[in-house]
């Protein structure tokens, strides 16, 4: 169990692994600030793909020293995406990171049948949050990739996240399959899926974690709420992974915790041949730095 990003950083530093990031369309101020901070704190290396002059000018602005050999000049976002993905595919970079380019442009290069890094399974997003109101890191999935997952896709999203958590040292993460209520209701399809996932876990069809669902968010994070409601569970009040019923729920939950609850967030796309740092172009340098930390930890 990781209680904070500070513990995650200590884990990365203890491992002592030097990893290389391929930053696509690198002339992005927040991304370059994040790389600067990651170089100082984690010893990360980076290959910068994009317009040479723009990258140098932006790097000077944020105080980042870039060797000319580490810049690969391109004339378009599409070319930057393709080259960055190629560096990961060829083993010259360990992590793919989105800079100042549209998400769709980067993902098109990622899923290219001949030159991409998709492994064949479902790709999904995980947001890892450190909240001052919760006793450990929260893994919220999927608020960034799969819009309205069916039962099979929810299982794949869960598999991605449980495997990811295992790479961070989690043996049997506790999974809350979120809904508005704690009982299965045929008029609320998300509760039916949640109940089915929990049944599959109890039957041994889904392993790697302890799955409980449907669970309302208050029970997922509060043992006191579970006690008041008379709800007995290994997961309630101590959840690690929060499986959202759809992208809107996952996205809104994460942003509510950040903007109203003072949480810090890191984000990563799972299910490809390498971690993909895919955060909003409007994300802060701190969020991008923490996302680098997250990708470095696996």
mmCIF file of C-alpha atoms in Angstrom:
data_model
loop_
_atom_site.group_PDB
_atom_site.id
_atom_site.type_symbol
_atom_site.label_atom_id
_atom_site.label_comp_id
_atom_site.label_asym_id
_atom_site.label_seq_id
_atom_site.Cartn_x
_atom_site.Cartn_y
_atom_site.Cartn_z
ATOM 1 C CA UNK A 1 0.000 0.000 0.000
ATOM 2 C CA UNK A 2 1.332 3.408 -0.998
ATOM 3 C CA UNK A 3 0.165 6.306 1.139
ATOM 4 C CA UNK A 4 1.563 9.172 -0.936
ATOM 5 C CA UNK A 5 3.490 10.233 -4.007
ATOM 6 C CA UNK A 6 6.426 10.756 -1.640
ATOM 7 C CA UNK A 7 6.466 7.018 -0.941
ATOM 8 C CA UNK A 8 6.196 6.342 -4.667
ATOM 9 C CA UNK A 9 9.189 8.607 -5.323
ATOM 10 C CA UNK A 10 11.230 6.774 -2.685
ATOM 11 C CA UNK A 11 10.347 3.493 -4.405
ATOM 12 C CA UNK A 12 11.527 4.804 -7.778
ATOM 13 C CA UNK A 13 14.788 6.145 -6.366
ATOM 14 C CA UNK A 14 15.457 2.891 -4.513
ATOM 15 C CA UNK A 15 15.029 0.916 -7.751
ATOM 16 C CA UNK A 16 17.715 3.069 -9.375
ATOM 17 C CA UNK A 17 16.483 2.465 -12.905
ATOM 18 C CA UNK A 18 17.253 5.109 -15.519
ATOM 19 C CA UNK A 19 14.427 5.442 -18.028
ATOM 20 C CA UNK A 20 14.070 7.453 -21.209
ATOM 21 C CA UNK A 21 10.943 9.431 -22.130
ATOM 22 C CA UNK A 22 9.938 10.200 -25.719
ATOM 23 C CA UNK A 23 8.117 13.556 -25.573
ATOM 24 C CA UNK A 24 5.987 14.109 -28.682
ATOM 25 C CA UNK A 25 5.541 17.746 -29.818
ATOM 26 C CA UNK A 26 7.846 18.815 -27.018
ATOM 27 C CA UNK A 27 7.429 22.606 -27.321
ATOM 28 C CA UNK A 28 5.045 22.665 -24.369
ATOM 29 C CA UNK A 29 5.898 24.783 -21.338
ATOM 30 C CA UNK A 30 4.313 22.615 -18.626
ATOM 31 C CA UNK A 31 5.756 19.419 -20.118
ATOM 32 C CA UNK A 32 9.253 20.865 -20.277
ATOM 33 C CA UNK A 33 8.952 22.130 -16.703
ATOM 34 C CA UNK A 34 7.936 18.612 -15.683
ATOM 35 C CA UNK A 35 10.909 17.102 -17.531
ATOM 36 C CA UNK A 36 13.216 19.628 -15.869
ATOM 37 C CA UNK A 37 11.945 18.677 -12.432
ATOM 38 C CA UNK A 38 12.009 14.952 -13.234
ATOM 39 C CA UNK A 39 15.621 15.174 -14.369
ATOM 40 C CA UNK A 40 16.590 16.815 -11.108
ATOM 41 C CA UNK A 41 14.507 14.575 -8.836
ATOM 42 C CA UNK A 42 14.587 11.223 -10.632
ATOM 43 C CA UNK A 43 17.460 11.322 -13.108
ATOM 44 C CA UNK A 44 15.096 10.747 -16.014
ATOM 45 C CA UNK A 45 16.353 11.214 -19.576
ATOM 46 C CA UNK A 46 14.284 12.572 -22.444
ATOM 47 C CA UNK A 47 14.193 12.663 -26.222
ATOM 48 C CA UNK A 48 12.414 15.765 -27.508
ATOM 49 C CA UNK A 49 10.470 15.391 -30.756
ATOM 50 C CA UNK A 50 9.054 18.422 -32.543
ATOM 51 C CA UNK A 51 10.075 21.763 -34.021
ATOM 52 C CA UNK A 52 13.728 22.319 -33.103
ATOM 53 C CA UNK A 53 13.637 26.119 -32.706
ATOM 54 C CA UNK A 54 10.408 26.100 -30.693
ATOM 55 C CA UNK A 55 11.707 23.415 -28.343
ATOM 56 C CA UNK A 56 14.967 25.289 -27.694
ATOM 57 C CA UNK A 57 13.173 28.586 -27.105
ATOM 58 C CA UNK A 58 10.666 27.018 -24.706
ATOM 59 C CA UNK A 59 13.402 25.114 -22.892
ATOM 60 C CA UNK A 60 15.367 28.317 -22.328
ATOM 61 C CA UNK A 61 12.234 29.943 -20.947
ATOM 62 C CA UNK A 62 11.775 27.246 -18.277
ATOM 63 C CA UNK A 63 15.472 26.805 -17.504
ATOM 64 C CA UNK A 64 15.896 23.373 -19.057
ATOM 65 C CA UNK A 65 19.245 22.543 -20.633
ATOM 66 C CA UNK A 66 18.770 20.309 -23.684
ATOM 67 C CA UNK A 67 21.552 18.678 -25.653
ATOM 68 C CA UNK A 68 21.106 19.127 -29.384
ATOM 69 C CA UNK A 69 21.539 15.365 -29.877
ATOM 70 C CA UNK A 70 18.376 14.791 -27.848
ATOM 71 C CA UNK A 71 16.153 16.837 -30.187
ATOM 72 C CA UNK A 72 14.557 15.197 -33.211
ATOM 73 C CA UNK A 73 13.163 17.843 -35.544
ATOM 74 C CA UNK A 74 9.744 17.349 -37.137
ATOM 75 C CA UNK A 75 7.439 19.592 -39.140
ATOM 76 C CA UNK A 76 4.059 18.393 -37.846
ATOM 77 C CA UNK A 77 2.282 16.892 -34.853
ATOM 78 C CA UNK A 78 1.575 13.748 -36.848
ATOM 79 C CA UNK A 79 5.239 13.234 -37.635
ATOM 80 C CA UNK A 80 6.177 13.936 -34.009
ATOM 81 C CA UNK A 81 3.676 11.334 -32.805
ATOM 82 C CA UNK A 82 4.888 8.716 -35.259
ATOM 83 C CA UNK A 83 8.558 9.280 -34.417
ATOM 84 C CA UNK A 84 7.951 9.253 -30.666
ATOM 85 C CA UNK A 85 5.985 6.008 -30.901
ATOM 86 C CA UNK A 86 8.740 4.576 -33.097
ATOM 87 C CA UNK A 87 11.363 5.331 -30.471
ATOM 88 C CA UNK A 88 9.373 3.357 -27.902
ATOM 89 C CA UNK A 89 8.668 0.527 -30.331
ATOM 90 C CA UNK A 90 12.366 0.226 -31.179
ATOM 91 C CA UNK A 91 13.456 0.184 -27.538
ATOM 92 C CA UNK A 92 15.131 3.596 -27.623
ATOM 93 C CA UNK A 93 12.646 5.034 -25.112
ATOM 94 C CA UNK A 94 10.773 3.448 -22.214
ATOM 95 C CA UNK A 95 7.853 5.855 -21.809
ATOM 96 C CA UNK A 96 5.732 7.788 -24.318
ATOM 97 C CA UNK A 97 4.588 11.270 -23.273
ATOM 98 C CA UNK A 98 2.142 13.649 -24.898
ATOM 99 C CA UNK A 99 3.269 17.240 -25.363
ATOM 100 C CA UNK A 100 1.543 20.037 -27.276
ATOM 101 C CA UNK A 101 -0.467 17.915 -29.707
ATOM 102 C CA UNK A 102 -4.038 16.603 -29.882
ATOM 103 C CA UNK A 103 -4.680 13.351 -28.027
ATOM 104 C CA UNK A 104 -6.202 11.774 -31.129
ATOM 105 C CA UNK A 105 -3.044 12.408 -33.151
ATOM 106 C CA UNK A 106 -0.872 10.606 -30.615
ATOM 107 C CA UNK A 107 -3.263 7.697 -30.155
ATOM 108 C CA UNK A 108 -3.565 7.195 -33.916
ATOM 109 C CA UNK A 109 0.172 6.550 -34.008
ATOM 110 C CA UNK A 110 -0.033 4.324 -30.930
ATOM 111 C CA UNK A 111 -2.675 1.995 -32.432
ATOM 112 C CA UNK A 112 -1.210 1.862 -35.956
ATOM 113 C CA UNK A 113 -1.238 -1.817 -36.963
ATOM 114 C CA UNK A 114 2.220 -1.821 -38.499
ATOM 115 C CA UNK A 115 4.130 0.849 -36.595
ATOM 116 C CA UNK A 116 2.278 1.287 -33.315
ATOM 117 C CA UNK A 117 2.796 -0.059 -29.802
ATOM 118 C CA UNK A 118 -0.644 -1.482 -29.083
ATOM 119 C CA UNK A 119 -0.446 -5.030 -27.722
ATOM 120 C CA UNK A 120 -3.887 -6.133 -28.870
ATOM 121 C CA UNK A 121 -5.826 -5.734 -25.642
ATOM 122 C CA UNK A 122 -8.009 -2.857 -24.504
ATOM 123 C CA UNK A 123 -6.168 0.334 -23.620
ATOM 124 C CA UNK A 124 -7.462 2.196 -20.589
ATOM 125 C CA UNK A 125 -6.586 5.143 -18.370
ATOM 126 C CA UNK A 126 -5.805 5.188 -14.683
ATOM 127 C CA UNK A 127 -5.721 8.321 -12.542
ATOM 128 C CA UNK A 128 -3.750 7.982 -9.316
ATOM 129 C CA UNK A 129 -4.675 10.567 -6.709
ATOM 130 C CA UNK A 130 -3.240 11.610 -3.379
ATOM 131 C CA UNK A 131 -6.094 13.130 -1.378
ATOM 132 C CA UNK A 132 -5.666 14.866 1.992
ATOM 133 C CA UNK A 133 -8.957 13.234 2.996
ATOM 134 C CA UNK A 134 -7.945 9.622 2.289
ATOM 135 C CA UNK A 135 -5.321 7.462 3.960
ATOM 136 C CA UNK A 136 -3.603 6.140 0.827
ATOM 137 C CA UNK A 137 -3.311 6.628 -2.916
ATOM 138 C CA UNK A 138 -6.489 6.160 -4.956
ATOM 139 C CA UNK A 139 -6.507 4.455 -8.377
ATOM 140 C CA UNK A 140 -9.507 5.683 -10.389
ATOM 141 C CA UNK A 141 -10.220 3.983 -13.714
ATOM 142 C CA UNK A 142 -11.325 4.659 -16.422
ATOM 143 C CA UNK A 143 -11.887 8.401 -16.674
ATOM 144 C CA UNK A 144 -9.942 9.058 -19.846
ATOM 145 C CA UNK A 145 -10.179 6.395 -22.560
ATOM 146 C CA UNK A 146 -13.158 4.003 -22.702
ATOM 147 C CA UNK A 147 -16.400 5.970 -22.865
ATOM 148 C CA UNK A 148 -19.156 3.507 -21.955
ATOM 149 C CA UNK A 149 -17.619 0.119 -21.213
ATOM 150 C CA UNK A 150 -19.655 -3.082 -21.277
ATOM 151 C CA UNK A 151 -19.028 -5.926 -18.822
ATOM 152 C CA UNK A 152 -16.215 -7.446 -20.883
ATOM 153 C CA UNK A 153 -14.504 -4.074 -21.248
ATOM 154 C CA UNK A 154 -14.857 -3.363 -17.533
ATOM 155 C CA UNK A 155 -13.109 -6.636 -16.825
ATOM 156 C CA UNK A 156 -10.294 -5.616 -19.202
ATOM 157 C CA UNK A 157 -10.027 -2.180 -17.574
ATOM 158 C CA UNK A 158 -9.842 -3.874 -14.203
ATOM 159 C CA UNK A 159 -7.212 -6.354 -15.409
ATOM 160 C CA UNK A 160 -5.079 -3.469 -16.712
ATOM 161 C CA UNK A 161 -5.273 -1.604 -13.418
ATOM 162 C CA UNK A 162 -4.676 -4.646 -11.198
ATOM 163 C CA UNK A 163 -1.617 -5.580 -13.289
ATOM 164 C CA UNK A 164 -0.411 -1.984 -13.059
ATOM 165 C CA UNK A 165 -0.880 -1.964 -9.276
ATOM 166 C CA UNK A 166 1.025 -5.250 -9.042
ATOM 167 C CA UNK A 167 3.962 -3.523 -10.714
ATOM 168 C CA UNK A 168 3.871 -0.991 -7.897
ATOM 169 C CA UNK A 169 4.002 -3.720 -5.262
ATOM 170 C CA UNK A 170 0.308 -4.326 -4.591
ATOM 171 C CA UNK A 171 -0.330 -8.017 -3.932
ATOM 172 C CA UNK A 172 -4.125 -8.094 -3.575
ATOM 173 C CA UNK A 173 -5.521 -4.596 -4.161
ATOM 174 C CA UNK A 174 -9.013 -3.891 -2.903
ATOM 175 C CA UNK A 175 -11.366 -2.938 -5.734
ATOM 176 C CA UNK A 176 -14.604 -0.971 -5.349
ATOM 177 C CA UNK A 177 -16.876 -1.253 -8.393
ATOM 178 C CA UNK A 178 -18.708 2.051 -8.080
ATOM 179 C CA UNK A 179 -22.425 2.713 -8.381
ATOM 180 C CA UNK A 180 -24.998 4.905 -6.650
ATOM 181 C CA UNK A 181 -26.238 2.072 -4.423
ATOM 182 C CA UNK A 182 -24.974 -1.130 -2.843
ATOM 183 C CA UNK A 183 -27.613 -3.484 -4.244
ATOM 184 C CA UNK A 184 -28.112 -4.913 -7.716
ATOM 185 C CA UNK A 185 -31.007 -3.209 -9.494
ATOM 186 C CA UNK A 186 -32.025 -4.253 -13.011
ATOM 187 C CA UNK A 187 -33.022 -0.652 -13.737
ATOM 188 C CA UNK A 188 -29.438 0.450 -13.033
ATOM 189 C CA UNK A 189 -27.221 -1.518 -15.464
ATOM 190 C CA UNK A 190 -23.997 -0.447 -13.749
ATOM 191 C CA UNK A 191 -25.094 -2.267 -10.585
ATOM 192 C CA UNK A 192 -25.724 -5.458 -12.574
ATOM 193 C CA UNK A 193 -22.212 -5.288 -14.066
ATOM 194 C CA UNK A 194 -20.736 -4.546 -10.640
ATOM 195 C CA UNK A 195 -22.483 -7.499 -9.075
ATOM 196 C CA UNK A 196 -21.340 -9.771 -11.885
ATOM 197 C CA UNK A 197 -17.689 -8.672 -11.530
ATOM 198 C CA UNK A 198 -17.819 -9.359 -7.800
ATOM 199 C CA UNK A 199 -19.351 -12.796 -8.447
ATOM 200 C CA UNK A 200 -16.661 -13.615 -10.993
ATOM 201 C CA UNK A 201 -14.003 -12.628 -8.465
ATOM 202 C CA UNK A 202 -15.494 -14.858 -5.762
ATOM 203 C CA UNK A 203 -15.664 -17.737 -8.252
ATOM 204 C CA UNK A 204 -12.001 -17.295 -9.164
ATOM 205 C CA UNK A 205 -12.751 -16.167 -12.721
ATOM 206 C CA UNK A 206 -11.096 -12.793 -12.020
ATOM 207 C CA UNK A 207 -8.012 -12.828 -9.826
ATOM 208 C CA UNK A 208 -5.334 -10.469 -8.598
ATOM 209 C CA UNK A 209 -7.481 -8.496 -6.200
ATOM 210 C CA UNK A 210 -10.504 -8.432 -3.909
ATOM 211 C CA UNK A 211 -13.507 -7.088 -5.806
ATOM 212 C CA UNK A 212 -16.647 -5.721 -4.139
ATOM 213 C CA UNK A 213 -19.608 -4.243 -5.951
ATOM 214 C CA UNK A 214 -21.815 -2.483 -6.382
ATOM 215 C CA UNK A 215 -20.444 0.008 -3.875
ATOM 216 C CA UNK A 216 -21.424 3.641 -3.417
ATOM 217 C CA UNK A 217 -18.477 5.998 -3.146
ATOM 218 C CA UNK A 218 -19.138 6.833 0.505
ATOM 219 C CA UNK A 219 -18.861 3.166 1.477
ATOM 220 C CA UNK A 220 -15.809 2.690 -0.710
ATOM 221 C CA UNK A 221 -13.863 5.330 1.225
ATOM 222 C CA UNK A 222 -15.481 5.387 4.667
ATOM 223 C CA UNK A 223 -15.525 2.486 7.100
ATOM 224 C CA UNK A 224 -17.750 4.614 9.339
ATOM 225 C CA UNK A 225 -20.380 4.954 6.608
ATOM 226 C CA UNK A 226 -20.276 1.200 6.049
ATOM 227 C CA UNK A 227 -20.726 0.618 9.774
ATOM 228 C CA UNK A 228 -23.707 2.980 9.949
ATOM 229 C CA UNK A 229 -25.346 1.228 6.993
ATOM 230 C CA UNK A 230 -24.574 -2.193 8.428
ATOM 231 C CA UNK A 231 -22.511 -3.109 5.367
ATOM 232 C CA UNK A 232 -19.787 -5.700 5.986
ATOM 233 C CA UNK A 233 -16.976 -5.846 3.431
ATOM 234 C CA UNK A 234 -13.208 -6.321 3.136
ATOM 235 C CA UNK A 235 -13.122 -3.409 0.686
ATOM 236 C CA UNK A 236 -15.408 -0.756 2.207
ATOM 237 C CA UNK A 237 -13.444 2.080 3.769
ATOM 238 C CA UNK A 238 -10.125 0.761 2.457
ATOM 239 C CA UNK A 239 -10.420 0.670 -1.348
ATOM 240 C CA UNK A 240 -7.328 0.916 -3.536
ATOM 241 C CA UNK A 241 -8.922 0.795 -6.986
ATOM 242 C CA UNK A 242 -12.173 2.562 -7.862
ATOM 243 C CA UNK A 243 -13.729 1.176 -11.048
ATOM 244 C CA UNK A 244 -16.035 3.823 -12.531
ATOM 245 C CA UNK A 245 -19.122 2.765 -14.491
ATOM 246 C CA UNK A 246 -18.244 5.093 -17.374
ATOM 247 C CA UNK A 247 -15.779 7.737 -18.490
ATOM 248 C CA UNK A 248 -17.927 10.633 -17.274
ATOM 249 C CA UNK A 249 -18.089 9.297 -13.730
ATOM 250 C CA UNK A 250 -14.370 8.598 -13.561
ATOM 251 C CA UNK A 251 -13.472 11.963 -15.048
ATOM 252 C CA UNK A 252 -15.823 13.981 -12.849
ATOM 253 C CA UNK A 253 -14.779 12.108 -9.715
ATOM 254 C CA UNK A 254 -11.085 12.743 -10.333
ATOM 255 C CA UNK A 255 -11.574 16.427 -11.137
ATOM 256 C CA UNK A 256 -13.872 16.968 -8.152
ATOM 257 C CA UNK A 257 -11.211 15.531 -5.854
ATOM 258 C CA UNK A 258 -8.580 17.785 -7.442
ATOM 259 C CA UNK A 259 -10.437 21.085 -7.676
ATOM 260 C CA UNK A 260 -12.620 20.863 -4.584
ATOM 261 C CA UNK A 261 -10.755 18.370 -2.431
ATOM 262 C CA UNK A 262 -7.166 19.513 -2.899
ATOM 263 C CA UNK A 263 -5.991 16.191 -4.335
ATOM 264 C CA UNK A 264 -2.890 15.753 -6.488
ATOM 265 C CA UNK A 265 -3.150 13.555 -9.573
ATOM 266 C CA UNK A 266 -0.988 11.522 -11.922
ATOM 267 C CA UNK A 267 -2.325 9.853 -15.055
ATOM 268 C CA UNK A 268 -1.205 7.028 -17.311
ATOM 269 C CA UNK A 269 -2.617 4.993 -20.201
ATOM 270 C CA UNK A 270 -2.301 1.232 -19.763
ATOM 271 C CA UNK A 271 -2.537 -1.668 -22.185
ATOM 272 C CA UNK A 272 0.190 -0.650 -24.649
ATOM 273 C CA UNK A 273 3.754 -1.944 -24.906
ATOM 274 C CA UNK A 274 4.909 0.905 -22.647
ATOM 275 C CA UNK A 275 3.322 3.402 -20.260
ATOM 276 C CA UNK A 276 1.793 6.420 -21.995
ATOM 277 C CA UNK A 277 1.668 9.746 -20.153
ATOM 278 C CA UNK A 278 -1.499 11.245 -21.543
ATOM 279 C CA UNK A 279 -2.698 14.250 -19.580
ATOM 280 C CA UNK A 280 -4.609 17.323 -20.673
ATOM 281 C CA UNK A 281 -2.671 20.035 -22.466
ATOM 282 C CA UNK A 282 -3.993 22.305 -19.728
ATOM 283 C CA UNK A 283 -2.584 20.129 -16.927
ATOM 284 C CA UNK A 284 -0.096 21.726 -14.546
ATOM 285 C CA UNK A 285 3.622 20.990 -14.564
ATOM 286 C CA UNK A 286 3.160 19.275 -11.199
ATOM 287 C CA UNK A 287 0.530 16.883 -12.585
ATOM 288 C CA UNK A 288 2.774 16.049 -15.519
ATOM 289 C CA UNK A 289 5.766 15.570 -13.212
ATOM 290 C CA UNK A 290 3.761 13.191 -11.005
ATOM 291 C CA UNK A 291 2.635 11.319 -14.129
ATOM 292 C CA UNK A 292 6.282 10.873 -15.093
ATOM 293 C CA UNK A 293 6.937 9.549 -11.586
ATOM 294 C CA UNK A 294 4.056 7.097 -11.969
ATOM 295 C CA UNK A 295 5.299 5.812 -15.324
ATOM 296 C CA UNK A 296 8.838 5.496 -13.952
ATOM 297 C CA UNK A 297 7.633 3.344 -11.054
ATOM 298 C CA UNK A 298 6.363 0.449 -13.163
#
